Amino acid sequence: MKHSILILGGTGEARRLAGRLADDPRYTVELSLAGRTRTPIEHPVPVRVGGFGGAEGLAQYLREKKISILIDATHPYAARISANAAEATKRAGVPMIALRRAPWQRQPDDRWTEVSSIPEAVVLLGEEPRRVFLTLGRQELLPFEAAPHHHYLVRSVDPVEPRLAVPYAAYLTERGPFEAASEKALLQEHGIEVIVAKNSGGPASYGKIIAARALGIDVILIRRPRLAEVPAVDSVEAVLDHLAHAPPSLWLRGE
Ligand code: NAP
């Protein structure tokens, strides 16, 4: 009998994990996306798109699809879906594991200030106009309208629509990964003085952190949200190892 795996995705790790499991005859694998990006990258397994309708919707989905294990490989800032995953697996009696990449660690030359929220980052930018690079999700940009005196460079996967109601903003529509050398050139080209970003961890968006360190640029990092306490590992290899060594009882439905 094949075991049925549901991966909650939206990250490079989720895609890589799906690639590693796709041809394994022991598993059938489905990957779930929220549907935020207009043209998601291709995945090596069947993909479903859209919310489940909260924790109960997801629990229902796990029951109906007879999912054997749920792997939460969503982004470390996607707190709601991770909370739903924890609750839904409890309700449906399905085992789960989270794949959470480790946060970046401050290095000696980093000029980081950590804040708890985006509005806090807006205040920290200060009264003097600064040239600011924003690498946040489209939905998270609105608080910057409260500080229209800065010059913003905004980078996102999909175009920001509508544009921010600020007089000085330029937009880049690009998907990572981003290398340190090109990030450095970008920061210099736009005369960036401060970056506002999440501590996403992993290599794909670390280039700007390396570049900021080299150029002595300030970085305002939004702290990670607190996530539900569930069994968690920090690499694709560790998930595979977990699956390989999971006792058979793990695969038995709890209901
Ligand atoms: P979120 O706030 O935790 O989730 C909001 C709602 O979106 C959830 O309640 C769920 O709707 C739906 N959802 C989220 N992820 C889903 C998934 N993989 N499959 C199906 N439904 C999903 O999430 P978010 O921060 O908006 O992130 C959305 C997606 O973008 C996630 O998959 C995440 O991995 C990816 N992503 C997020 C970030 C970030 O900075 N937040 C960065 C890169 C990629 P229902 O309650 O209706 O099920």
Short mmCIF file of C-alpha atoms and ligand atoms in Angstrom, two decimals:
data_model
loop_
_atom_site.label_atom_id
_atom_site.label_comp_id
_atom_site.label_asym_id
_atom_site.label_seq_id
_atom_site.Cartn_x
_atom_site.Cartn_y
_atom_site.Cartn_z
CA MET A 1 0.00 0.00 0.00
CA LYS A 2 1.28 3.45 -0.87
CA HIS A 3 1.45 6.13 1.78
CA SER A 4 -0.20 9.36 0.94
CA ILE A 5 1.82 12.52 1.68
CA LEU A 6 0.47 16.06 1.61
CA ILE A 7 3.12 18.79 1.46
CA LEU A 8 2.08 22.33 2.33
CA GLY A 9 4.34 24.32 0.06
CA GLY A 10 5.12 27.75 -1.33
CA THR A 11 8.88 27.46 -0.73
CA GLY A 12 11.94 26.16 -2.53
CA GLU A 13 12.35 23.45 0.11
CA ALA A 14 8.83 22.18 -0.49
CA ARG A 15 9.54 21.93 -4.20
CA ARG A 16 12.88 20.19 -3.64
CA LEU A 17 11.30 17.78 -1.17
CA ALA A 18 8.54 16.98 -3.67
CA GLY A 19 11.25 16.30 -6.26
CA ARG A 20 12.97 13.84 -3.94
CA LEU A 21 9.73 12.01 -3.13
CA ALA A 22 8.12 12.13 -6.58
CA ASP A 23 9.59 8.89 -7.93
CA ASP A 24 9.59 6.95 -4.67
CA PRO A 25 7.23 4.01 -5.21
CA ARG A 26 6.28 3.96 -1.50
CA TYR A 27 4.49 7.29 -1.65
CA THR A 28 1.89 9.26 -3.51
CA VAL A 29 2.59 12.93 -3.05
CA GLU A 30 0.45 16.02 -3.46
CA LEU A 31 1.64 19.57 -2.87
CA SER A 32 -0.60 22.43 -1.79
CA LEU A 33 -0.12 26.10 -2.69
CA ALA A 34 -2.04 29.07 -1.32
CA GLY A 35 -2.35 30.56 -4.80
CA ARG A 36 -0.60 33.83 -4.00
CA THR A 37 1.63 34.02 -7.09
CA ARG A 38 0.11 34.39 -10.55
CA THR A 39 2.48 31.99 -12.26
CA PRO A 40 3.80 29.47 -9.73
CA ILE A 41 6.95 27.56 -10.60
CA GLU A 42 6.34 24.04 -11.95
CA HIS A 43 6.36 21.24 -9.39
CA PRO A 44 7.36 17.61 -9.91
CA VAL A 45 4.18 16.28 -8.21
CA PRO A 46 0.45 17.04 -8.57
CA VAL A 47 -0.42 20.45 -7.13
CA ARG A 48 -3.66 21.71 -5.62
CA VAL A 49 -4.17 25.45 -5.18
CA GLY A 50 -6.13 27.55 -2.67
CA GLY A 51 -7.02 27.63 1.02
CA PHE A 52 -8.70 24.70 2.75
CA GLY A 53 -11.06 26.81 4.83
CA GLY A 54 -9.23 26.97 8.15
CA ALA A 55 -8.11 24.14 10.43
CA GLU A 56 -11.37 22.22 10.10
CA GLY A 57 -11.29 22.47 6.30
CA LEU A 58 -7.79 21.06 6.30
CA ALA A 59 -8.74 18.31 8.79
CA GLN A 60 -11.61 17.37 6.49
CA TYR A 61 -9.25 17.27 3.52
CA LEU A 62 -6.82 15.00 5.40
CA ARG A 63 -9.66 12.61 6.24
CA GLU A 64 -11.20 12.57 2.77
CA LYS A 65 -7.89 12.08 0.97
CA LYS A 66 -6.73 9.53 3.58
CA ILE A 67 -3.47 11.41 4.03
CA SER A 68 -0.87 9.35 5.95
CA ILE A 69 1.42 12.23 6.87
CA LEU A 70 1.35 15.98 6.45
CA ILE A 71 4.57 17.88 5.88
CA ASP A 72 4.35 21.58 6.62
CA ALA A 73 7.05 23.05 4.38
CA THR A 74 5.57 26.55 4.24
CA HIS A 75 7.56 29.74 4.73
CA PRO A 76 8.59 30.47 8.36
CA TYR A 77 6.43 33.66 8.28
CA ALA A 78 3.30 31.79 7.14
CA ALA A 79 2.04 31.44 10.70
CA ARG A 80 -1.66 30.90 10.06
CA ILE A 81 -1.36 27.88 7.79
CA SER A 82 1.23 26.36 10.17
CA ALA A 83 -1.17 26.81 13.11
CA ASN A 84 -3.95 25.29 11.02
CA ALA A 85 -1.72 22.35 10.11
CA ALA A 86 -0.95 21.66 13.77
CA GLU A 87 -4.62 21.83 14.73
CA ALA A 88 -5.94 19.92 11.72
CA THR A 89 -3.54 17.00 12.12
CA LYS A 90 -4.53 16.76 15.79
CA ARG A 91 -8.22 16.70 14.86
CA ALA A 92 -7.78 14.18 12.04
CA GLY A 93 -5.26 12.02 13.92
CA VAL A 94 -2.68 12.36 11.16
CA PRO A 95 1.03 12.63 11.97
CA MET A 96 2.88 15.71 10.80
CA ILE A 97 6.35 17.14 10.59
CA ALA A 98 7.39 20.70 9.84
CA LEU A 99 10.32 21.65 7.64
CA ARG A 100 11.48 25.00 8.99
CA ARG A 101 14.67 26.51 7.72
CA ALA A 102 16.97 27.97 10.33
CA PRO A 103 17.07 31.77 10.59
CA TRP A 104 20.16 33.69 9.49
CA GLN A 105 22.55 34.45 12.32
CA ARG A 106 24.00 37.92 12.83
CA GLN A 107 27.64 38.19 11.70
CA PRO A 108 30.13 40.69 13.20
CA ASP A 109 29.75 43.33 10.44
CA ASP A 110 25.97 43.08 10.13
CA ARG A 111 24.09 46.29 10.97
CA TRP A 112 20.80 44.66 11.92
CA THR A 113 17.96 46.01 13.99
CA GLU A 114 15.25 43.49 14.76
CA VAL A 115 11.63 44.55 15.14
CA SER A 116 8.44 42.66 15.88
CA SER A 117 6.22 44.10 13.18
CA ILE A 118 6.20 45.97 9.91
CA PRO A 119 4.62 49.13 11.42
CA GLU A 120 7.51 49.12 13.91
CA ALA A 121 9.94 48.99 10.98
CA VAL A 122 8.17 51.97 9.37
CA VAL A 123 8.64 54.06 12.52
CA LEU A 124 12.29 53.01 12.80
CA LEU A 125 13.02 54.39 9.32
CA GLY A 126 12.77 57.80 10.99
CA GLU A 127 11.85 61.36 10.03
CA GLU A 128 14.72 62.00 7.63
CA PRO A 129 14.12 60.79 4.06
CA ARG A 130 16.06 57.59 3.35
CA ARG A 131 16.48 55.32 0.36
CA VAL A 132 14.82 52.06 1.38
CA PHE A 133 14.81 48.61 -0.24
CA LEU A 134 11.69 46.61 0.59
CA THR A 135 11.68 42.85 0.02
CA LEU A 136 8.36 42.04 1.64
CA GLY A 137 5.23 40.40 0.35
CA ARG A 138 2.89 42.57 -1.68
CA GLN A 139 0.27 42.46 1.06
CA GLU A 140 2.74 43.76 3.64
CA LEU A 141 3.68 47.03 1.94
CA LEU A 142 0.70 49.19 2.88
CA PRO A 143 2.13 50.35 6.28
CA PHE A 144 4.89 52.18 4.35
CA GLU A 145 2.29 54.62 3.01
CA ALA A 146 2.43 56.13 6.53
CA ALA A 147 6.01 57.27 5.74
CA PRO A 148 5.74 58.85 2.27
CA HIS A 149 8.92 60.94 2.68
CA HIS A 150 11.26 57.98 1.93
CA HIS A 151 12.36 56.74 -1.49
CA TYR A 152 11.32 53.11 -1.87
CA LEU A 153 12.65 50.37 -4.09
CA VAL A 154 10.16 47.49 -3.93
CA ARG A 155 10.91 43.99 -5.19
CA SER A 156 8.19 41.34 -5.48
CA VAL A 157 7.39 38.23 -7.49
CA ASP A 158 4.20 39.70 -8.94
CA PRO A 159 3.61 43.37 -9.74
CA VAL A 160 2.44 45.50 -6.81
CA GLU A 161 -1.06 46.58 -7.75
CA PRO A 162 -2.27 49.08 -6.87
CA ARG A 163 1.02 50.92 -6.47
CA LEU A 164 1.85 52.38 -3.06
CA ALA A 165 0.37 55.82 -2.40
CA VAL A 166 3.80 57.43 -1.95
CA PRO A 167 5.53 59.92 -4.25
CA TYR A 168 8.86 58.11 -4.61
CA ALA A 169 8.76 54.40 -5.38
CA ALA A 170 10.35 52.16 -7.99
CA TYR A 171 9.30 48.57 -8.54
CA LEU A 172 11.15 45.42 -9.55
CA THR A 173 9.29 42.25 -10.44
CA GLU A 174 11.71 39.38 -9.96
CA ARG A 175 11.82 35.91 -8.49
CA GLY A 176 14.89 34.69 -6.56
CA PRO A 177 17.37 33.23 -5.92
CA PHE A 178 19.49 36.38 -5.81
CA GLU A 179 23.30 36.29 -5.75
CA ALA A 180 25.31 38.57 -3.46
CA ALA A 181 27.18 40.20 -6.37
CA SER A 182 24.04 41.26 -8.24
CA GLU A 183 22.41 42.36 -4.97
CA LYS A 184 25.43 44.54 -4.20
CA ALA A 185 25.23 46.12 -7.65
CA LEU A 186 21.49 46.76 -7.17
CA LEU A 187 21.97 48.39 -3.77
CA GLN A 188 24.71 50.63 -5.17
CA GLU A 189 22.78 51.52 -8.30
CA HIS A 190 19.82 52.74 -6.24
CA GLY A 191 21.90 54.30 -3.46
CA ILE A 192 20.08 52.16 -0.89
CA GLU A 193 20.65 53.18 2.75
CA VAL A 194 18.46 50.68 4.55
CA ILE A 195 16.77 47.34 3.80
CA VAL A 196 13.57 46.09 5.41
CA ALA A 197 13.28 42.31 5.19
CA LYS A 198 12.22 39.12 6.91
CA ASN A 199 14.72 36.71 8.42
CA SER A 200 13.71 34.07 5.90
CA GLY A 201 16.80 31.91 6.34
CA GLY A 202 18.24 29.75 3.56
CA PRO A 203 20.45 30.78 0.66
CA ALA A 204 17.91 32.07 -1.91
CA SER A 205 17.46 35.53 -0.40
CA TYR A 206 20.66 35.73 1.66
CA GLY A 207 22.49 37.63 -1.11
CA LYS A 208 21.09 40.98 0.01
CA ILE A 209 22.26 40.33 3.59
CA ILE A 210 25.81 39.59 2.38
CA ALA A 211 25.70 42.67 0.14
CA ALA A 212 24.43 44.90 2.96
CA ARG A 213 27.22 43.62 5.21
CA ALA A 214 29.85 44.40 2.57
CA LEU A 215 28.46 47.90 1.96
CA GLY A 216 27.77 48.75 5.62
CA ILE A 217 24.04 49.17 4.96
CA ASP A 218 21.45 49.01 7.76
CA VAL A 219 19.01 46.11 7.74
CA ILE A 220 15.73 46.18 9.63
CA LEU A 221 14.70 42.56 10.12
CA ILE A 222 11.16 41.60 11.03
CA ARG A 223 11.35 38.94 13.75
CA ARG A 224 9.92 35.52 13.00
CA PRO A 225 6.42 34.79 14.25
CA ARG A 226 6.02 32.20 16.99
CA LEU A 227 4.91 28.95 15.38
CA ALA A 228 2.97 26.01 16.77
CA GLU A 229 5.08 23.45 18.61
CA VAL A 230 5.18 20.41 16.36
CA PRO A 231 7.94 17.97 15.44
CA ALA A 232 10.24 20.01 13.19
CA VAL A 233 13.47 19.63 11.22
CA ASP A 234 15.40 22.19 9.19
CA SER A 235 16.36 20.46 5.94
CA VAL A 236 14.95 18.35 3.13
CA GLU A 237 17.44 15.60 4.01
CA ALA A 238 16.19 15.55 7.60
CA VAL A 239 12.58 15.12 6.42
CA LEU A 240 13.63 12.20 4.22
CA ASP A 241 15.51 10.71 7.14
CA HIS A 242 12.45 11.15 9.35
CA LEU A 243 10.25 9.36 6.80
CA ALA A 244 12.77 6.56 6.35
CA HIS A 245 13.02 5.89 10.08
CA ALA A 246 9.43 6.54 11.10
CA PRO A 247 8.00 3.51 12.89
CA PRO A 248 5.14 1.78 11.03
CA SER A 249 2.75 2.95 13.74
CA LEU A 250 3.35 6.51 12.56
CA TRP A 251 1.64 5.64 9.33
CA LEU A 252 -1.49 4.26 10.98
CA ARG A 253 -4.36 6.69 11.04
CA GLY A 254 -5.21 7.73 14.58
CA GLU A 255 -8.98 7.68 14.18
P1 NAP B 1 -0.62 32.40 6.09
O1 NAP B 1 -0.89 33.81 6.48
O2 NAP B 1 -0.04 31.51 7.11
O3 NAP B 1 -1.95 31.70 5.56
C1 NAP B 1 -3.12 32.41 5.23
C2 NAP B 1 -4.10 31.44 4.62
O4 NAP B 1 -3.68 31.07 3.30
C3 NAP B 1 -4.21 30.12 5.37
O5 NAP B 1 -5.08 30.23 6.46
C4 NAP B 1 -4.69 29.19 4.27
O6 NAP B 1 -6.07 29.40 4.02
C5 NAP B 1 -3.96 29.70 3.06
N1 NAP B 1 -2.70 29.00 2.82
C6 NAP B 1 -1.44 29.39 3.17
N2 NAP B 1 -0.54 28.52 2.73
C7 NAP B 1 -1.21 27.56 2.08
C8 NAP B 1 -0.82 26.40 1.38
N3 NAP B 1 0.46 26.04 1.25
N4 NAP B 1 -1.80 25.64 0.81
C9 NAP B 1 -3.11 25.98 0.93
N5 NAP B 1 -3.54 27.07 1.57
C10 NAP B 1 -2.59 27.87 2.13
O7 NAP B 1 0.29 32.37 4.78
P2 NAP B 1 1.01 33.54 3.96
O8 NAP B 1 2.04 34.16 4.84
O9 NAP B 1 -0.05 34.38 3.33
O10 NAP B 1 1.75 32.66 2.87
C11 NAP B 1 1.01 32.06 1.83
C12 NAP B 1 1.90 31.09 1.09
O11 NAP B 1 3.04 31.77 0.56
C13 NAP B 1 2.41 29.95 1.96
O12 NAP B 1 2.20 28.75 1.27
C14 NAP B 1 3.88 30.24 2.14
O13 NAP B 1 4.66 29.07 2.17
C15 NAP B 1 4.22 31.10 0.93
N6 NAP B 1 5.23 32.13 1.22
C16 NAP B 1 4.99 33.00 2.24
C17 NAP B 1 5.96 33.95 2.54
C18 NAP B 1 5.76 34.90 3.68
O14 NAP B 1 6.65 35.74 3.91
N7 NAP B 1 4.67 34.83 4.44
C19 NAP B 1 7.13 34.02 1.78
C20 NAP B 1 7.32 33.11 0.74
C21 NAP B 1 6.35 32.17 0.46
P3 NAP B 1 -7.21 28.47 4.69
O15 NAP B 1 -7.26 28.87 6.13
O16 NAP B 1 -8.43 28.82 3.91
O17 NAP B 1 -6.77 27.04 4.51
#
